[in-house]
Short mmCIF file of C-alpha atoms in Angstrom, two decimals:
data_model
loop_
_atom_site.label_atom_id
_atom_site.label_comp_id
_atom_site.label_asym_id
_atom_site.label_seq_id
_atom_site.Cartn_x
_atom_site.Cartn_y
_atom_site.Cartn_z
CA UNK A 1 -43.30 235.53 112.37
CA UNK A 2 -43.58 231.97 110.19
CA UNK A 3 -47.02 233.58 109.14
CA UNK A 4 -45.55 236.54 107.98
CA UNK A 5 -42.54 234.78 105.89
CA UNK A 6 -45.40 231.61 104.58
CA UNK A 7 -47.54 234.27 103.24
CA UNK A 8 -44.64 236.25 101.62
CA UNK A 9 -43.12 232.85 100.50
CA UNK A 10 -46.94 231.73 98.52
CA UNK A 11 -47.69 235.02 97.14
CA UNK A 12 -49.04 234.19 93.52
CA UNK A 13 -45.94 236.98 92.02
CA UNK A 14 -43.31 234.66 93.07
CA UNK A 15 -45.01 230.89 92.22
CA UNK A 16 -41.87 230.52 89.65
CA UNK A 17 -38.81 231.95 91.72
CA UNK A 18 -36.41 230.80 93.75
CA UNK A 19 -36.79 231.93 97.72
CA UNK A 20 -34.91 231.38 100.64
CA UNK A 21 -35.44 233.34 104.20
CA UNK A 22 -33.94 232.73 107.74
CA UNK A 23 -34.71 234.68 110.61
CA UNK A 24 -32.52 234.01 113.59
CA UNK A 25 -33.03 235.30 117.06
CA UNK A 26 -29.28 236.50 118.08
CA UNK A 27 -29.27 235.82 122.04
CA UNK A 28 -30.44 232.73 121.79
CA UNK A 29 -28.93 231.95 118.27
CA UNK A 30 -32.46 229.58 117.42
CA UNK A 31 -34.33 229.85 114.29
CA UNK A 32 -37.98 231.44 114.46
CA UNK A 33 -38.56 231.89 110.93
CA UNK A 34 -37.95 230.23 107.56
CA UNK A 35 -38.50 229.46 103.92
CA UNK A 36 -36.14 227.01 102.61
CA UNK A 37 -33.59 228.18 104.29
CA UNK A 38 -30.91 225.58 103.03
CA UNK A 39 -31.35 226.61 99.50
CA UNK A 40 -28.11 228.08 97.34
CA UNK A 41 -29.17 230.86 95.66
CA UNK A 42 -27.28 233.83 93.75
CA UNK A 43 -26.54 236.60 96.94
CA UNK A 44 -25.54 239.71 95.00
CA UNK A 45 -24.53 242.19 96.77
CA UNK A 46 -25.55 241.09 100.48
CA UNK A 47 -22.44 238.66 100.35
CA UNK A 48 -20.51 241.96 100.92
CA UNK A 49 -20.67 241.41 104.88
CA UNK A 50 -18.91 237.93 104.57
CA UNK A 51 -15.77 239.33 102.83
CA UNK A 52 -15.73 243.17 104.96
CA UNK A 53 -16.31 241.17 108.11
CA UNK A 54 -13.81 238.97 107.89
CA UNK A 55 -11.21 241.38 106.93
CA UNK A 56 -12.30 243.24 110.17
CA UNK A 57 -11.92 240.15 112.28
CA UNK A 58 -8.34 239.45 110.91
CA UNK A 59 -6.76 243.01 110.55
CA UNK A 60 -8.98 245.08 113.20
CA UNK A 61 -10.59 247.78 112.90
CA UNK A 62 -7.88 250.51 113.09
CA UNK A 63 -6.10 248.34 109.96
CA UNK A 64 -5.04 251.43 107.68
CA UNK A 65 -3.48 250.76 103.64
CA UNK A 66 -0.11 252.44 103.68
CA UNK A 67 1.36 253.13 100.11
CA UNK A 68 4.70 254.44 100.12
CA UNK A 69 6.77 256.83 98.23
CA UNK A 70 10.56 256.38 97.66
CA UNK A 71 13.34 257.94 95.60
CA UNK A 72 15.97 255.17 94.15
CA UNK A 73 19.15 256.70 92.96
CA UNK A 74 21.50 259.63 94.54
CA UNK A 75 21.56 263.25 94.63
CA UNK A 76 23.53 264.87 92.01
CA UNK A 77 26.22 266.55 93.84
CA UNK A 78 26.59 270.65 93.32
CA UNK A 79 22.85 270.87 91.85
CA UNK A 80 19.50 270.51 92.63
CA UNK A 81 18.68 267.28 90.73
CA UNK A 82 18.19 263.96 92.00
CA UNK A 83 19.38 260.83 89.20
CA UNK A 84 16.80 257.92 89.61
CA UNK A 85 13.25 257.44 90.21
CA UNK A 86 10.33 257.69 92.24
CA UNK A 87 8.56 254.70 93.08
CA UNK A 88 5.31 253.86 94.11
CA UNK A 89 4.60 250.67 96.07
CA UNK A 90 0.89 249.53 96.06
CA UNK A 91 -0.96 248.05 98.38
CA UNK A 92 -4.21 247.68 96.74
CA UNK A 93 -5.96 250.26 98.99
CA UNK A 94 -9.08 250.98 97.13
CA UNK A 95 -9.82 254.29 98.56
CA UNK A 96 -6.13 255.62 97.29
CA UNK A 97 -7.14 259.33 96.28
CA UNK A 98 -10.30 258.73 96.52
CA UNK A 99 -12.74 261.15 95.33
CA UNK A 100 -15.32 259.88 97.86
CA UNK A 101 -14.51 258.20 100.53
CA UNK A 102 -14.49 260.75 103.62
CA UNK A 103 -11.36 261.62 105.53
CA UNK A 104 -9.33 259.95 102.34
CA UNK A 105 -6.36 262.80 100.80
CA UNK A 106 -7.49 263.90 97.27
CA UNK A 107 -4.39 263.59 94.66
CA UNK A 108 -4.07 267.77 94.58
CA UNK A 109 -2.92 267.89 98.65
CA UNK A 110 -0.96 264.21 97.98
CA UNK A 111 0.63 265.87 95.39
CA UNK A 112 1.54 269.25 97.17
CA UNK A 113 2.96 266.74 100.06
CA UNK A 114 5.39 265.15 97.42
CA UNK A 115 6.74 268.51 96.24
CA UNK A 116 7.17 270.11 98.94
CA UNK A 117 8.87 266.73 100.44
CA UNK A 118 11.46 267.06 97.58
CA UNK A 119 12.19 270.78 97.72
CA UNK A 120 12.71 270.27 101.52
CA UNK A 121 15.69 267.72 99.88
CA UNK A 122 16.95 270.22 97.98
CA UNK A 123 15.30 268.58 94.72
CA UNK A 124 13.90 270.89 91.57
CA UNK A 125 14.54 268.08 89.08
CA UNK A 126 14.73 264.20 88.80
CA UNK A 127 16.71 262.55 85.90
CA UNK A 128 14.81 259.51 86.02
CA UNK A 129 11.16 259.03 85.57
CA UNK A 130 7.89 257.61 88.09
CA UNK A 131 7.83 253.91 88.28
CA UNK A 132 4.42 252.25 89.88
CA UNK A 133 4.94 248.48 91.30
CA UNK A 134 1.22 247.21 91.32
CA UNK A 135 2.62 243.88 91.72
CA UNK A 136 0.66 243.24 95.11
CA UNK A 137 -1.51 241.67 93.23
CA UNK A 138 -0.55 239.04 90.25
CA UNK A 139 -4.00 237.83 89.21
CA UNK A 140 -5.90 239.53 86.38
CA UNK A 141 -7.50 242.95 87.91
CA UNK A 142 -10.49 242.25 86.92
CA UNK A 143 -12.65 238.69 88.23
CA UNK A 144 -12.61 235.53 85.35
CA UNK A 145 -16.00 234.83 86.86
CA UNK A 146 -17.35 238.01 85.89
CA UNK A 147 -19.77 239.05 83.15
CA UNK A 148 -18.09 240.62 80.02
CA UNK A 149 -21.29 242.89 80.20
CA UNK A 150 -19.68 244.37 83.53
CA UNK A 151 -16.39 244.83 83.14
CA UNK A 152 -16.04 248.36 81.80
CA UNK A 153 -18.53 249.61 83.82
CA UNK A 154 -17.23 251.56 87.09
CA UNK A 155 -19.38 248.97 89.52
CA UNK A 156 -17.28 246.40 87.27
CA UNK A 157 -13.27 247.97 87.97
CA UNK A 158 -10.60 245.17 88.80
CA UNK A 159 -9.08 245.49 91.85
CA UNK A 160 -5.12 246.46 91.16
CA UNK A 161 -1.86 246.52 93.20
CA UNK A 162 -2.62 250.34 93.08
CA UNK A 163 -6.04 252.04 92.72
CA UNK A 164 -6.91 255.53 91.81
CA UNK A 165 -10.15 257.93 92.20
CA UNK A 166 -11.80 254.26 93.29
CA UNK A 167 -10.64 253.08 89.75
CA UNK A 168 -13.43 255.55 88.53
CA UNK A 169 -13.43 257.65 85.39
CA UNK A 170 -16.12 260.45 84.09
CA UNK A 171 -17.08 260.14 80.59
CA UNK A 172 -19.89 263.00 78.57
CA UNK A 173 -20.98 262.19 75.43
CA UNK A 174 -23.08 264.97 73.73
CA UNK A 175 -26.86 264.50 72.33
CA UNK A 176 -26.76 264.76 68.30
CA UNK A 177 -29.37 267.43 66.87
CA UNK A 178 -30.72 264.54 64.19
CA UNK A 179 -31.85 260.64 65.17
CA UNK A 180 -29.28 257.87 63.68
CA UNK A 181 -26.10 259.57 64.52
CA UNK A 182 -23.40 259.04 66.74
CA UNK A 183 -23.59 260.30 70.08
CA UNK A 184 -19.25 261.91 70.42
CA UNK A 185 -17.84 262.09 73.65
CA UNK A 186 -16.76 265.33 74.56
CA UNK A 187 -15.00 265.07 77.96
CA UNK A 188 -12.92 262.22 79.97
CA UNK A 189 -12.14 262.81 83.88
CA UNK A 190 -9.42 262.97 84.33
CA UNK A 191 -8.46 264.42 80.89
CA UNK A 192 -5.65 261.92 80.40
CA UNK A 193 -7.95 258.85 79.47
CA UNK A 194 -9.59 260.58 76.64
CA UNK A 195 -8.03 258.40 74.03
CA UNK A 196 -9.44 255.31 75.58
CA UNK A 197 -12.57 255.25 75.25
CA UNK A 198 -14.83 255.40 71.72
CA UNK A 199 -18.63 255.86 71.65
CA UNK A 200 -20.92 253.91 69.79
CA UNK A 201 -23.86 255.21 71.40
CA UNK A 202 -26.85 256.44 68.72
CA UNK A 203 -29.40 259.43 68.66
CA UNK A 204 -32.38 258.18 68.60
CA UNK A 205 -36.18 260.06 68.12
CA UNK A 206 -37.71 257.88 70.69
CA UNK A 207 -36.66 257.43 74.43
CA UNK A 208 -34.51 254.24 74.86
CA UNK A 209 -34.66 251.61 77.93
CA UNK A 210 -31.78 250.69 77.45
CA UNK A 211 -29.10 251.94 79.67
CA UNK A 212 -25.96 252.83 77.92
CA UNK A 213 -22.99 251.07 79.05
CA UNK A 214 -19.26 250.28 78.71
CA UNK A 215 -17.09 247.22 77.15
CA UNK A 216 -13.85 246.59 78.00
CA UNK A 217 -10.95 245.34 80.09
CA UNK A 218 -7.95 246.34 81.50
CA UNK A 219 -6.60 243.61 78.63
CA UNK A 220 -7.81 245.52 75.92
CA UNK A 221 -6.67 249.32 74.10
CA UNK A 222 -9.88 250.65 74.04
CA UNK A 223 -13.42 250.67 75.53
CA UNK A 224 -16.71 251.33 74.31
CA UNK A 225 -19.71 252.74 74.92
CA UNK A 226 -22.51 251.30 73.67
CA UNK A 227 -26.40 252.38 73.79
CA UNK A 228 -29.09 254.71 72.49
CA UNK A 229 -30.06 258.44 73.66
CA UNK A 230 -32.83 260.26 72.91
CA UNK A 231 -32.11 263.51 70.34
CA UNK A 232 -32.31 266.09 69.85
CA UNK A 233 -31.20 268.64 71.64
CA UNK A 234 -27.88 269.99 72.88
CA UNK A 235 -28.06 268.36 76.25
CA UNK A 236 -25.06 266.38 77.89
CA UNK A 237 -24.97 262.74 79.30
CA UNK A 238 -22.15 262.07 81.84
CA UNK A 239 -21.76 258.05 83.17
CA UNK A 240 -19.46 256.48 85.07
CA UNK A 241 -16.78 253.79 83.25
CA UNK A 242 -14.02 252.13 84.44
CA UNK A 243 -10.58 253.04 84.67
CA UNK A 244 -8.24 250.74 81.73
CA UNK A 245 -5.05 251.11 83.84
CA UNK A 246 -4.98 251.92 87.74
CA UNK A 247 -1.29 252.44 87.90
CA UNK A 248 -0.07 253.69 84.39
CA UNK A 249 -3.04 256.51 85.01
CA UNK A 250 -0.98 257.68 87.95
CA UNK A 251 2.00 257.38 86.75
CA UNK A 252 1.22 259.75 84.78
CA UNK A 253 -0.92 262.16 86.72
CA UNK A 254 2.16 261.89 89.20
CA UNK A 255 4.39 262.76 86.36
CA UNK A 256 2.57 265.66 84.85
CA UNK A 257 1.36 267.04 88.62
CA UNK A 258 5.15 267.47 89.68
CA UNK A 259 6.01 269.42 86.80
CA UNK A 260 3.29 271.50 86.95
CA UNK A 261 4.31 272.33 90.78
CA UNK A 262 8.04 273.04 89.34
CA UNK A 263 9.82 269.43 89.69
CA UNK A 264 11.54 268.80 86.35
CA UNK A 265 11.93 265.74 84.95
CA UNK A 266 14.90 265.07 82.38
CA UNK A 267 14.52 261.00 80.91
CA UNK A 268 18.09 259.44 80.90
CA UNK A 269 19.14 256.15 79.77
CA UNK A 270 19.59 253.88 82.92
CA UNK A 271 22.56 255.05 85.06
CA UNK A 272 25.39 253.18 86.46
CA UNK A 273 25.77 255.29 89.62
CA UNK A 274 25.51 254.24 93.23
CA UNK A 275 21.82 253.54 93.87
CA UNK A 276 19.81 254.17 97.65
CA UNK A 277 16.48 253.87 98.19
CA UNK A 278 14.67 257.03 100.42
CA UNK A 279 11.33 256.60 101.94
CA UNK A 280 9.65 259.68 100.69
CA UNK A 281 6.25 259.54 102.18
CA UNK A 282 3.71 257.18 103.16
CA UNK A 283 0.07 257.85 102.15
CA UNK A 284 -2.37 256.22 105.09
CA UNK A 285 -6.01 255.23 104.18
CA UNK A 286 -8.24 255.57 106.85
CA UNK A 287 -8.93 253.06 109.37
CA UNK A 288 -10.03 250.03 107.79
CA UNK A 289 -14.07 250.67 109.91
CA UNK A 290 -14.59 253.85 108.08
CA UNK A 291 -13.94 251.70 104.62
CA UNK A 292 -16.30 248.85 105.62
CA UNK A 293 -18.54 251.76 106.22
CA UNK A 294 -18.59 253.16 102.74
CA UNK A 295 -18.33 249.37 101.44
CA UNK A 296 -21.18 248.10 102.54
CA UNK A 297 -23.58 251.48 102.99
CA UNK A 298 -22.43 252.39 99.06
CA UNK A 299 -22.06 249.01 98.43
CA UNK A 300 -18.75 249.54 96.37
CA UNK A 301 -17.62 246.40 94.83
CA UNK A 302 -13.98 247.50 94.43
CA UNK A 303 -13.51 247.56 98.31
CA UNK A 304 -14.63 244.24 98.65
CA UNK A 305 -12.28 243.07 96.39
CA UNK A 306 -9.58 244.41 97.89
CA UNK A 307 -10.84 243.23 101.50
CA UNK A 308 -10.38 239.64 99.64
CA UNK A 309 -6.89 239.75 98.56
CA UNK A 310 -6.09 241.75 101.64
CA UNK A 311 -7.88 239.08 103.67
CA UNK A 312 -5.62 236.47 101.70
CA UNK A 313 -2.24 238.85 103.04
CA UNK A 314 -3.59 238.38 106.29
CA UNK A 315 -4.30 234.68 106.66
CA UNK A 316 -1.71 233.09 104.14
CA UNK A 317 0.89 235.61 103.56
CA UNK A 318 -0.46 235.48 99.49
CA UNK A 319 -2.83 237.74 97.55
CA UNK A 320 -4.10 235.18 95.53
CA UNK A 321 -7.35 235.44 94.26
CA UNK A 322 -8.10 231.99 94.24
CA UNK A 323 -6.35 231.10 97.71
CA UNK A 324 -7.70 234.14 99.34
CA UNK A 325 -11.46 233.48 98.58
CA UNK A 326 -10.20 229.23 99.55
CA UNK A 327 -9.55 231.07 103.24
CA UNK A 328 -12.56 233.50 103.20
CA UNK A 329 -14.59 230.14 102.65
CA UNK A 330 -12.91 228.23 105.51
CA UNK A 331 -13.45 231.28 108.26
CA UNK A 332 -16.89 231.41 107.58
CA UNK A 333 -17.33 227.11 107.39
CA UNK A 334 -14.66 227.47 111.20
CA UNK A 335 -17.80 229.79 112.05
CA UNK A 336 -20.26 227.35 111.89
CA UNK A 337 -22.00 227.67 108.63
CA UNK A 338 -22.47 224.85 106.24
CA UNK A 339 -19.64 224.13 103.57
CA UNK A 340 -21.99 224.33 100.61
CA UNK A 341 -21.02 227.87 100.01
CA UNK A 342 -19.27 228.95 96.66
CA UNK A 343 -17.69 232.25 97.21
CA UNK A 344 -15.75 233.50 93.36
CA UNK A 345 -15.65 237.23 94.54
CA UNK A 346 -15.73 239.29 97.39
CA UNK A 347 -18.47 241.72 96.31
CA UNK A 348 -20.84 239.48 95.15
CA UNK A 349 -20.59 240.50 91.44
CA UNK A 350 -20.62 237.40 90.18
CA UNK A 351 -23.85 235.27 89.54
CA UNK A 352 -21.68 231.94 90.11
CA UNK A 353 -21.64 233.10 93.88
CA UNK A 354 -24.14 230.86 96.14
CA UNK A 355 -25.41 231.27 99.20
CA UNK A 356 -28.39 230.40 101.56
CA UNK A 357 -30.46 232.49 103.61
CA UNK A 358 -29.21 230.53 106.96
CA UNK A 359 -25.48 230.57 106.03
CA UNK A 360 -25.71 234.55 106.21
CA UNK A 361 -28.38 234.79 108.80
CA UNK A 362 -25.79 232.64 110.66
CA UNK A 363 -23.12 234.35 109.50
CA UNK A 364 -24.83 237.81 111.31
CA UNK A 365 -25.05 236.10 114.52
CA UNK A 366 -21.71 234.99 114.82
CA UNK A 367 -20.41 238.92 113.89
CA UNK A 368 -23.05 240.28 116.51
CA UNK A 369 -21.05 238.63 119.10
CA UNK A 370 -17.37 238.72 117.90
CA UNK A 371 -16.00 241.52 120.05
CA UNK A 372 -13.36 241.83 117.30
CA UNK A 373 -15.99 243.64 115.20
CA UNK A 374 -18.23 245.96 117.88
CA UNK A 375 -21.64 247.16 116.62
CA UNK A 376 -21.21 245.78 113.15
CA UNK A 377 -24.97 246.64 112.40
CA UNK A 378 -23.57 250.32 112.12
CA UNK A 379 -21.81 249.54 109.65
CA UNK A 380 -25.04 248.92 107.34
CA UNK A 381 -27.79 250.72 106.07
CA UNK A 382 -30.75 252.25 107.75
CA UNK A 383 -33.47 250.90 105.57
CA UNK A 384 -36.03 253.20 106.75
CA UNK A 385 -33.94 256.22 105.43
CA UNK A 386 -31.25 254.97 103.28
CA UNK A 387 -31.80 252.43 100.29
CA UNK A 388 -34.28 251.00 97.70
CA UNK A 389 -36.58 249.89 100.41
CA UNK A 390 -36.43 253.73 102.15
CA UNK A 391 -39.49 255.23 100.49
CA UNK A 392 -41.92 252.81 101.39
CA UNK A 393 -40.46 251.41 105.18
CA UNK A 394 -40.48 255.27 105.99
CA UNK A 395 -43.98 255.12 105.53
CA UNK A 396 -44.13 253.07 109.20
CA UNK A 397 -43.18 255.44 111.88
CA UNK A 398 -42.92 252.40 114.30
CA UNK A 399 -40.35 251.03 112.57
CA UNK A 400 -37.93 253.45 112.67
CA UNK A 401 -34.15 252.73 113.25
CA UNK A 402 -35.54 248.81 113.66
CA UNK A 403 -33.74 247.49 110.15
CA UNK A 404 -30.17 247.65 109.72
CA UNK A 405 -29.92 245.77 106.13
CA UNK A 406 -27.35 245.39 103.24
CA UNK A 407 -29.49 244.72 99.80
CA UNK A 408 -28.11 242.87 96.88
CA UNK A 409 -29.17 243.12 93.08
CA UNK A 410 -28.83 241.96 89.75
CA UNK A 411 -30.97 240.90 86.52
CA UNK A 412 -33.61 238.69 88.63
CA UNK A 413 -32.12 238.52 91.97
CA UNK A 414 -32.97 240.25 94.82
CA UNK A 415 -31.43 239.83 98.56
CA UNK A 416 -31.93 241.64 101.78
CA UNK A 417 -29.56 240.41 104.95
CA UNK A 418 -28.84 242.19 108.28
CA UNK A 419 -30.27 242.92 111.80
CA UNK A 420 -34.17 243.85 113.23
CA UNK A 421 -32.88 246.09 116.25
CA UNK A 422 -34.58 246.11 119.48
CA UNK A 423 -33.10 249.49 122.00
CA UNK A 424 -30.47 249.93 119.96
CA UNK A 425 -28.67 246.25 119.50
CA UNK A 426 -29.02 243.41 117.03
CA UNK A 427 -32.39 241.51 118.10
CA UNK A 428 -32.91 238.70 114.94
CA UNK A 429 -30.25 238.27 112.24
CA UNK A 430 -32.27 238.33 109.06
CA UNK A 431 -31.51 236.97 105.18
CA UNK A 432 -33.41 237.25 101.89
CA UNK A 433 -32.94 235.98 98.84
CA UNK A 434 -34.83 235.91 96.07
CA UNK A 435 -34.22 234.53 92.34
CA UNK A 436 -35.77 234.04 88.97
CA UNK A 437 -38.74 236.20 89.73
CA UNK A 438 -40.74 237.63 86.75
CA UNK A 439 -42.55 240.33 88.00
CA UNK A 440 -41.38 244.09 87.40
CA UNK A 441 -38.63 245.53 89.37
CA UNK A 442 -40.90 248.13 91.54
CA UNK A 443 -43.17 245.36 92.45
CA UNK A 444 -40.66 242.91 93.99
CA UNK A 445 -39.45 245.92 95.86
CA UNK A 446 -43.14 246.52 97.07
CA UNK A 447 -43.20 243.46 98.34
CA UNK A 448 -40.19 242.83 99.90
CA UNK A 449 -40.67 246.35 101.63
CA UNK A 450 -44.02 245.30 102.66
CA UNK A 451 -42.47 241.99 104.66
CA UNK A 452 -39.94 243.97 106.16
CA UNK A 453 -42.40 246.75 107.63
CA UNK A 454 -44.02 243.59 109.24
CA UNK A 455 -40.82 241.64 110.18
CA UNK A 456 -39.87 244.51 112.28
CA UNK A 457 -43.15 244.95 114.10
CA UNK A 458 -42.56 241.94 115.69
#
């Protein structure tokens, strides 16, 4: 095993980065492997299991976001109409209408629920309007510690008192028949956000590296894209962007939905009649395990985030950004790992996040045998099918099923941290991390698949 990680550890490729590895066995909760295992280093993604574990620990598994529904106001008496509002209280459940997380109700059937919910009231029309309270969460949706680079981009949402569609939006922009022209964009899902975003993406005669991407914030108007395409045909390029405004978006899906299913809505000036407050229907996520699962095997950032300030409701009664990630820090230190961590987010977005190899490797043990959180290592990928390493570990038949591993990436960082199974249970917590390397993408990935395949043989 120490062969296996000093070889990986000297290889000529990496004589300038930064490399950390600890390999733990989990009975016996002893080191038999490492490479500077004490070292900080930028986690990425892998730092996902501290902040989805820990929200499994404190909530439990069957922990479900409810987001409720009420009328405020009073029925008008002799007609069908109902003077006062619906409101919306968020939660900050991320999968809220989710387009992809399974079992999670899509906004059509919510919205069928709601209607027929007021006709069984007696309600065709509401003089009032749909009010959202995202205020759940006070702190800026999306991280300070972030990159301005990410924010617009739909792996760079901010986590609001109320999500929608995974705070996800669908943006085409059309190819241009001529190089040196602007690239228009032609279609926004959902339709409604059209006239927020503006393209200053460019035709261009030769084929571009550079990805096209998004700028903005949920502070500013508008975002943009920005990048080149290759012309010139009549092709179209769809990406992913971020939503600008969780809860004014479905406020006014909401709005427009109901009227489209016959509920009229009639704006008034605020009325002085007797005001009660109905619960109108509570939308359940799904169990909080089936979240972690899509968190950590999709790796979506916005779950994490919520898991955070969720986390922080939990343990301190506050969804504090600051406070909550103060807490996640102090479980994990109460756990037995060293207090050198710096934890600014809970998906591991931001490059000011450090961690060692040991303090996750240690932090794997102690999940394997909290019976709070049975057979975490379901919970995240199976390397030798699923993920960047897939097409090369498939490639060893004996190791299949044997790595259970959450990856992490950004510009120069590179992290691997989970379980080498033995019959079916956790048999050595592993972590990698790797920084500042200056070889290509596809042959760090070689490599680090190559030390897996031989990790697991052992």
């Amino acid at each position: 095993m120490q062969k296996i990680i000093n070889d990986f550890a000297k290889d000529t490729v990496l004589h300038s980065a930064s490399i950390s590895i600890a390999v733990i066995d989990v009975e016996h909760n002893k080191f038999i492997g490492q490479f500077d295992p004490n070292r900080s280093l930028i986690p990425a993604s892998s730092q996902k299991v501290l902040s989805t574990a820990a929200l499994l620990d404190k909530a439990g598994s069957d922990f479900k976001y409810k987001t409720n529904f009420y009328l405020q106001g009073m029925k008008s008496v002799g007609d069908s109409s109902f003077i006062g509002k619906i409101i919306v209280e968020g939660v900050a459940d991320p999968s809220f209408c989710s387009y992809a997380q399974e079992g999670a109700m899509g906004a059509q059937e919510l919205m069928l629920i709601l209607r027929d919910k007021l006709l069984q009231m007696g309600i065709r029309k509401i003089k009032g309007n749909v009010v959202v309270n995202s205020n759940y969460i006070k702190d800026i949706p999306e991280n300070p510690e972030w990159l301005w680079y990410d924010l617009g981009n739909y792996y760079g949402a901010g986590c609001f008192g109320l999500n929608v569609y995974e705070n996800v939006t669908w943006v085409s922009i059309k190819e241009e028949r001529k190089s040196g022209l602007i690239c228009d964009i032609v279609k926004v899902v959902p339709n409604i956000l059209y006239p927020y975003f503006c393209s200053e993406v460019v035709s261009s005669v030769t084929k571009s590296d550079e990805d096209i991407f998004v700028l903005g914030s949920s502070q500013d108007n508008n975002y943009t894209l920005h990048g080149s395409i290759q012309c010139c045909g009549s092709d179209t390029l769809t990406l992913k962007a971020a939503i600008p405004n969780p809860p004014l978006t479905f406020q006014r899906i909401l709005t427009m939905k109901l009227k489209e299913l016959g509920i009229e809505f009639l704006p008034i000036e605020k009325s002085n009649a007797a005001s009660t407050k109905y619960l109108l229907y509570t939308y359940e996520s799904v169990p909080l395990r089936q979240l972690a699962d899509r968190a950590l095997s999709k790796s979506v950032n916005l779950y994490c985030e919520s898991f955070v300030h969720t986390f922080g409701d939990k343990v301190n009664q506050s969804t504090d950004r600051k406070e909550a990630l103060q807490s996640l820090e102090r479980y994990w230190i109460d756990k037995g790992l060293d207090k050198s961590m710096v934890l600014e987010d809970g998906s591991g977005l931001s490059p000011k996040n450090l961690l060692s190899s040991a303090q996750l490797a240690k932090a794997l043990v102690s999940i394997s045998k909290n019976p709070a959180i049975p057979n975490f290592w379901e919970l995240l990928p199976e390397s030798t099918i699923e993920g960047s390493l897939a097409g090369i570990l498939a490639l060893n038949k004996s190791i299949k099923g044997k790595l259970r591993l959450k990856s992490g990436s950004m510009e120069r960082v590179r992290s691997y941290s989970g379980y080498v199974m033995e019959k079916d249970k956790p048999k050595y917590a592993i972590s990698l991390i790797i920084n500042h390397y200056d070889c290509s993408g596809s042959e760090i990935k070689n490599k680090i698949a190559k030390f897996f395949s031989k990790i697991a043989e052992q």
